Amino acid sequence: MELRHLRYFLALSEELHFGRAAQRLGLSQPPLSVAVQQLEAAVGAPLFIRSSRGVQLTAAGQAFVPAARAVLERAAQALAEARDVAVGEAGSLRIGFAGTMLYRGLPRMLQRFQAEHPRLKILLRELSSSEQLLELQHDRLDAGFVHTTQVPAGLSQILVSSQAFVACVSAAHPLARQRSIPLQALADQPFALVARAVSPDYHSRILMLCGAAGFTPEPAHELQHWLSVVSLVGQGLAVALVPAAMQQAGMAGVVFLPVKGTRKDWLRYETHCLWKADQDQPALDLFLTAVRQVAAT
């Protein structure tokens, strides 16, 4: 049974006349008769009663009409959906992000994209940078916002954000009243860090920065999220170096201080949007356009 059989059947069920149905379909009458016979053979029951008075639907034919219409409607919807996906106007995208992207443009990217492409669905997953790299490699993410200084081979990138690291101390800390501090001022104090397994690049970067300042920090607390780091500092349990965007979290009890006397390029915290370059996904191309537009501002 083919879709054309259903179209021919429905035309004949509405016209109840072979000549008129054939004319409506742009056929001669014999091919229409053959197609109806083939459909009846596939169904295993007669769908029409032919007589000298014309054509009538059998009980089986009457029952078959709504089913045939539904099949043709679903087929038309499937074709339209496939065409829309092919041009990037329908479907879904799996996007990973690290938590600080909520303060570095991700909401604006999503708002711009969804306003321009409302039929495309975004599925967000909050993951650490290392988790996102793994998911991208295994095609379980279409794109990810990753904090890294080293982009693996096979991934394309957009630099989304480059921000400073700042010192974070509790509001009750003796350093809290300073306008800026040297990094050495944090020596011999318990440090809160994002765990190496979560963000290996920046875990190593902070240790390197402290080493260059002449001390090795005691990582008393290794946490999963920057928000957890800031929260712990606010309780007076540690000091930390955190991305400047954490100031936008509005967390009480903490003070953020610029760090002086350290190479500024060492104190940068970069976020890249990464994706596999060999993907054929028009919807992803549209999303990356929105990312570039917001990143440029």
GROMACS .gro file of C-alpha atoms in nm:
model
  297
    1MET     CA    1   0.000   0.000   0.000
    2GLU     CA    2   0.135   0.342  -0.098
    3LEU     CA    3   0.029   0.694  -0.005
    4ARG     CA    4  -0.108   0.742  -0.356
    5HIS     CA    5  -0.352   0.458  -0.295
    6LEU     CA    6  -0.490   0.650   0.002
    7ARG     CA    7  -0.518   0.973  -0.197
    8TYR     CA    8  -0.701   0.792  -0.475
    9PHE     CA    9  -0.930   0.621  -0.225
   10LEU     CA   10  -1.025   0.948  -0.055
   11ALA     CA   11  -1.094   1.123  -0.385
   12LEU     CA   12  -1.325   0.840  -0.493
   13SER     CA   13  -1.492   0.827  -0.148
   14GLU     CA   14  -1.580   1.196  -0.184
   15GLU     CA   15  -1.682   1.196  -0.553
   16LEU     CA   16  -1.843   0.847  -0.556
   17HIS     CA   17  -1.782   0.848  -0.931
   18PHE     CA   18  -1.478   0.702  -1.106
   19GLY     CA   19  -1.483   0.955  -1.389
   20ARG     CA   20  -1.503   1.262  -1.166
   21ALA     CA   21  -1.245   1.124  -0.919
   22ALA     CA   22  -1.002   1.046  -1.202
   23GLN     CA   23  -1.047   1.394  -1.346
   24ARG     CA   24  -0.986   1.549  -1.003
   25LEU     CA   25  -0.666   1.347  -0.964
   26GLY     CA   26  -0.545   1.422  -1.317
   27LEU     CA   27  -0.563   1.054  -1.416
   28SER     CA   28  -0.746   0.845  -1.667
   29GLN     CA   29  -1.004   0.609  -1.520
   30PRO     CA   30  -0.821   0.273  -1.568
   31PRO     CA   31  -0.520   0.357  -1.343
   32LEU     CA   32  -0.763   0.474  -1.072
   33SER     CA   33  -0.958   0.148  -1.092
   34VAL     CA   34  -0.636  -0.057  -1.071
   35ALA     CA   35  -0.513   0.143  -0.769
   36VAL     CA   36  -0.842   0.095  -0.585
   37GLN     CA   37  -0.831  -0.278  -0.653
   38GLN     CA   38  -0.473  -0.293  -0.520
   39LEU     CA   39  -0.578  -0.110  -0.204
   40GLU     CA   40  -0.875  -0.342  -0.150
   41ALA     CA   41  -0.642  -0.640  -0.191
   42ALA     CA   42  -0.407  -0.493   0.070
   43VAL     CA   43  -0.694  -0.426   0.311
   44GLY     CA   44  -0.847  -0.768   0.248
   45ALA     CA   45  -1.199  -0.635   0.204
   46PRO     CA   46  -1.398  -0.444  -0.061
   47LEU     CA   47  -1.411  -0.071   0.007
   48PHE     CA   48  -1.667   0.021  -0.263
   49ILE     CA   49  -1.984  -0.125  -0.406
   50ARG     CA   50  -1.990  -0.078  -0.783
   51SER     CA   51  -2.327  -0.085  -0.956
   52SER     CA   52  -2.498   0.059  -1.259
   53ARG     CA   53  -2.628   0.334  -1.030
   54GLY     CA   54  -2.274   0.442  -0.935
   55VAL     CA   55  -2.030   0.384  -0.649
   56GLN     CA   56  -2.098   0.355  -0.277
   57LEU     CA   57  -1.873   0.297   0.022
   58THR     CA   58  -1.898  -0.036   0.203
   59ALA     CA   59  -1.898  -0.045   0.582
   60ALA     CA   60  -1.524  -0.121   0.565
   61GLY     CA   61  -1.478   0.174   0.330
   62GLN     CA   62  -1.661   0.409   0.566
   63ALA     CA   63  -1.443   0.295   0.856
   64PHE     CA   64  -1.130   0.338   0.642
   65VAL     CA   65  -1.195   0.703   0.550
   66PRO     CA   66  -1.086   0.871   0.880
   67ALA     CA   67  -0.788   0.639   0.911
   68ALA     CA   68  -0.673   0.718   0.557
   69ARG     CA   69  -0.709   1.091   0.620
   70ALA     CA   70  -0.509   1.063   0.943
   71VAL     CA   71  -0.226   0.875   0.769
   72LEU     CA   72  -0.202   1.136   0.493
   73GLU     CA   73  -0.208   1.419   0.747
   74ARG     CA   74   0.069   1.257   0.952
   75ALA     CA   75   0.273   1.203   0.636
   76ALA     CA   76   0.232   1.569   0.539
   77GLN     CA   77   0.334   1.676   0.889
   78ALA     CA   78   0.641   1.452   0.877
   79LEU     CA   79   0.747   1.599   0.542
   80ALA     CA   80   0.700   1.954   0.669
   81GLU     CA   81   0.891   1.874   0.988
   82ALA     CA   82   1.181   1.724   0.792
   83ARG     CA   83   1.194   2.029   0.563
   84ASP     CA   84   1.190   2.266   0.863
   85VAL     CA   85   1.466   2.072   1.038
   86ALA     CA   86   1.673   2.078   0.718
   87VAL     CA   87   1.665   2.460   0.713
   88GLY     CA   88   1.703   2.496   1.090
   89GLU     CA   89   1.348   2.608   1.170
   90ALA     CA   90   1.245   2.311   1.384
   91GLY     CA   91   1.401   2.047   1.608
   92SER     CA   92   1.604   2.074   1.926
   93LEU     CA   93   1.956   2.157   2.043
   94ARG     CA   94   2.136   2.018   2.347
   95ILE     CA   95   2.340   2.298   2.504
   96GLY     CA   96   2.577   2.254   2.797
   97PHE     CA   97   2.691   2.537   3.020
   98ALA     CA   98   2.897   2.605   3.328
   99GLY     CA   99   2.717   2.796   3.600
  100THR     CA  100   2.893   3.132   3.564
  101MET     CA  101   2.752   3.165   3.210
  102LEU     CA  102   2.426   3.267   3.376
  103TYR     CA  103   2.607   3.593   3.454
  104ARG     CA  104   2.805   3.619   3.130
  105GLY     CA  105   2.550   3.649   2.850
  106LEU     CA  106   2.384   3.308   2.824
  107PRO     CA  107   2.033   3.438   2.911
  108ARG     CA  108   2.062   3.708   2.642
  109MET     CA  109   2.181   3.453   2.385
  110LEU     CA  110   1.884   3.228   2.462
  111GLN     CA  111   1.635   3.517   2.455
  112ARG     CA  112   1.764   3.641   2.120
  113PHE     CA  113   1.767   3.293   1.969
  114GLN     CA  114   1.420   3.191   2.093
  115ALA     CA  115   1.268   3.523   1.980
  116GLU     CA  116   1.398   3.466   1.626
  117HIS     CA  117   1.339   3.089   1.614
  118PRO     CA  118   1.044   3.004   1.842
  119ARG     CA  119   0.995   2.653   1.699
  120LEU     CA  120   1.345   2.541   1.792
  121LYS     CA  121   1.372   2.386   2.137
  122ILE     CA  122   1.678   2.440   2.358
  123LEU     CA  123   1.760   2.166   2.609
  124LEU     CA  124   1.999   2.309   2.870
  125ARG     CA  125   2.233   2.097   3.083
  126GLU     CA  126   2.445   2.250   3.358
  127LEU     CA  127   2.775   2.060   3.359
  128SER     CA  128   3.134   2.124   3.460
  129SER     CA  129   3.383   2.211   3.188
  130SER     CA  130   3.540   1.866   3.193
  131GLU     CA  131   3.198   1.698   3.176
  132GLN     CA  132   3.102   1.911   2.877
  133LEU     CA  133   3.419   1.823   2.687
  134LEU     CA  134   3.342   1.455   2.737
  135GLU     CA  135   2.978   1.497   2.629
  136LEU     CA  136   3.082   1.691   2.317
  137GLN     CA  137   3.329   1.420   2.218
  138HIS     CA  138   3.056   1.154   2.248
  139ASP     CA  139   2.792   1.361   2.059
  140ARG     CA  140   2.570   1.396   2.363
  141LEU     CA  141   2.586   1.778   2.340
  142ASP     CA  142   2.554   1.994   2.031
  143ALA     CA  143   2.743   2.285   2.187
  144GLY     CA  144   2.883   2.378   2.527
  145PHE     CA  145   3.002   2.685   2.714
  146VAL     CA  146   3.329   2.573   2.864
  147HIS     CA  147   3.586   2.749   3.085
  148THR     CA  148   3.918   2.640   2.939
  149THR     CA  149   4.246   2.771   2.804
  150GLN     CA  150   4.306   2.462   2.590
  151VAL     CA  151   4.047   2.369   2.325
  152PRO     CA  152   4.076   2.002   2.222
  153ALA     CA  153   4.141   1.914   1.858
  154GLY     CA  154   3.828   1.859   1.650
  155LEU     CA  155   3.626   2.128   1.826
  156SER     CA  156   3.550   2.472   1.687
  157GLN     CA  157   3.527   2.768   1.921
  158ILE     CA  158   3.396   3.116   1.983
  159LEU     CA  159   3.555   3.321   2.260
  160VAL     CA  160   3.246   3.429   2.450
  161SER     CA  161   3.396   3.598   2.754
  162SER     CA  162   3.732   3.698   2.896
  163GLN     CA  163   3.711   3.836   3.247
  164ALA     CA  164   3.945   3.903   3.535
  165PHE     CA  165   4.001   3.691   3.841
  166VAL     CA  166   3.939   3.891   4.158
  167ALA     CA  167   4.010   3.817   4.520
  168CYS     CA  168   3.707   3.718   4.725
  169VAL     CA  169   3.708   3.760   5.104
  170SER     CA  170   3.436   3.774   5.366
  171ALA     CA  171   3.298   4.115   5.460
  172ALA     CA  172   3.447   4.067   5.809
  173HIS     CA  173   3.797   3.992   5.676
  174PRO     CA  174   4.073   4.247   5.761
  175LEU     CA  175   4.139   4.292   5.386
  176ALA     CA  176   3.777   4.374   5.306
  177ARG     CA  177   3.830   4.751   5.344
  178GLN     CA  178   4.112   4.763   5.088
  179ARG     CA  179   4.055   4.901   4.738
  180SER     CA  180   4.284   4.636   4.586
  181ILE     CA  181   4.536   4.386   4.719
  182PRO     CA  182   4.852   4.207   4.609
  183LEU     CA  183   4.802   3.835   4.566
  184GLN     CA  184   5.059   3.772   4.839
  185ALA     CA  185   4.808   3.912   5.089
  186LEU     CA  186   4.616   3.585   5.061
  187ALA     CA  187   4.917   3.371   5.160
  188ASP     CA  188   4.888   3.146   5.465
  189GLN     CA  189   4.509   3.151   5.455
  190PRO     CA  190   4.274   2.862   5.378
  191PHE     CA  191   4.177   2.868   5.009
  192ALA     CA  192   3.852   2.758   4.848
  193LEU     CA  193   3.894   2.627   4.493
  194VAL     CA  194   3.682   2.472   4.223
  195ALA     CA  195   3.796   2.110   4.216
  196ARG     CA  196   4.056   2.000   3.963
  197ALA     CA  197   3.815   1.738   3.827
  198VAL     CA  198   3.557   2.010   3.757
  199SER     CA  199   3.781   2.270   3.591
  200PRO     CA  200   4.137   2.139   3.559
  201ASP     CA  201   4.264   2.439   3.360
  202TYR     CA  202   4.161   2.698   3.614
  203HIS     CA  203   4.247   2.490   3.917
  204SER     CA  204   4.602   2.474   3.778
  205ARG     CA  205   4.593   2.843   3.678
  206ILE     CA  206   4.515   2.955   4.035
  207LEU     CA  207   4.791   2.738   4.178
  208MET     CA  208   5.030   2.883   3.918
  209LEU     CA  209   4.930   3.241   4.001
  210CYS     CA  210   4.988   3.184   4.371
  211GLY     CA  211   5.319   3.014   4.301
  212ALA     CA  212   5.432   3.311   4.094
  213ALA     CA  213   5.338   3.534   4.389
  214GLY     CA  214   5.570   3.332   4.614
  215PHE     CA  215   5.336   3.101   4.802
  216THR     CA  216   5.156   2.773   4.766
  217PRO     CA  217   4.790   2.797   4.872
  218GLU     CA  218   4.645   2.539   5.101
  219PRO     CA  219   4.334   2.418   4.910
  220ALA     CA  220   4.134   2.357   5.226
  221HIS     CA  221   3.809   2.326   5.032
  222GLU     CA  222   3.756   2.188   4.678
  223LEU     CA  223   3.403   2.249   4.553
  224GLN     CA  224   3.189   2.180   4.249
  225HIS     CA  225   3.067   2.533   4.166
  226TRP     CA  226   3.197   2.890   4.187
  227LEU     CA  227   2.879   2.986   4.373
  228SER     CA  228   2.970   2.730   4.639
  229VAL     CA  229   3.318   2.885   4.662
  230VAL     CA  230   3.176   3.234   4.714
  231SER     CA  231   2.922   3.107   4.967
  232LEU     CA  232   3.195   2.937   5.170
  233VAL     CA  233   3.403   3.257   5.166
  234GLY     CA  234   3.099   3.449   5.289
  235GLN     CA  235   3.089   3.223   5.595
  236GLY     CA  236   3.445   3.331   5.681
  237LEU     CA  237   3.586   2.983   5.619
  238ALA     CA  238   3.825   3.066   5.333
  239VAL     CA  239   3.951   3.317   5.079
  240ALA     CA  240   3.944   3.263   4.705
  241LEU     CA  241   4.023   3.384   4.356
  242VAL     CA  242   3.703   3.385   4.152
  243PRO     CA  243   3.583   3.514   3.813
  244ALA     CA  244   3.472   3.877   3.826
  245ALA     CA  245   3.125   3.774   3.703
  246MET     CA  246   3.053   3.627   4.046
  247GLN     CA  247   3.002   3.985   4.168
  248GLN     CA  248   2.671   3.977   3.978
  249ALA     CA  249   2.544   3.687   4.189
  250GLY     CA  250   2.449   3.939   4.459
  251MET     CA  251   2.565   3.713   4.742
  252ALA     CA  252   2.575   3.887   5.081
  253GLY     CA  253   2.871   3.878   5.317
  254VAL     CA  254   3.150   3.886   5.060
  255VAL     CA  255   3.378   4.150   4.912
  256PHE     CA  256   3.552   4.133   4.574
  257LEU     CA  257   3.890   4.303   4.537
  258PRO     CA  258   4.102   4.366   4.225
  259VAL     CA  259   4.442   4.198   4.241
  260LYS     CA  260   4.744   4.417   4.172
  261GLY     CA  261   5.105   4.341   4.091
  262THR     CA  262   5.028   4.033   3.877
  263ARG     CA  263   5.042   3.994   3.500
  264LYS     CA  264   4.694   4.078   3.373
  265ASP     CA  265   4.698   3.806   3.104
  266TRP     CA  266   4.752   3.548   3.378
  267LEU     CA  267   4.447   3.677   3.563
  268ARG     CA  268   4.199   3.616   3.280
  269TYR     CA  269   3.912   3.368   3.299
  270GLU     CA  270   3.803   3.269   2.949
  271THR     CA  271   3.481   3.106   2.836
  272HIS     CA  272   3.451   2.944   2.493
  273CYS     CA  273   3.149   2.812   2.310
  274LEU     CA  274   3.262   2.479   2.165
  275TRP     CA  275   3.108   2.244   1.909
  276LYS     CA  276   3.213   1.972   1.668
  277ALA     CA  277   3.307   2.134   1.340
  278ASP     CA  278   3.187   1.847   1.118
  279GLN     CA  279   2.821   1.857   1.226
  280ASP     CA  280   2.549   1.913   0.966
  281GLN     CA  281   2.300   2.103   1.182
  282PRO     CA  282   2.144   2.418   1.037
  283ALA     CA  283   1.979   2.486   1.374
  284LEU     CA  284   2.322   2.488   1.541
  285ASP     CA  285   2.447   2.739   1.285
  286LEU     CA  286   2.156   2.967   1.376
  287PHE     CA  287   2.232   2.931   1.746
  288LEU     CA  288   2.600   3.012   1.691
  289THR     CA  289   2.495   3.328   1.507
  290ALA     CA  290   2.309   3.441   1.821
  291VAL     CA  291   2.614   3.352   2.033
  292ARG     CA  292   2.844   3.563   1.812
  293GLN     CA  293   2.604   3.858   1.818
  294VAL     CA  294   2.586   3.867   2.198
  295ALA     CA  295   2.957   3.790   2.245
  296ALA     CA  296   3.044   4.085   2.019
  297THR     CA  297   2.862   4.321   2.256
   0.00000   0.00000   0.00000
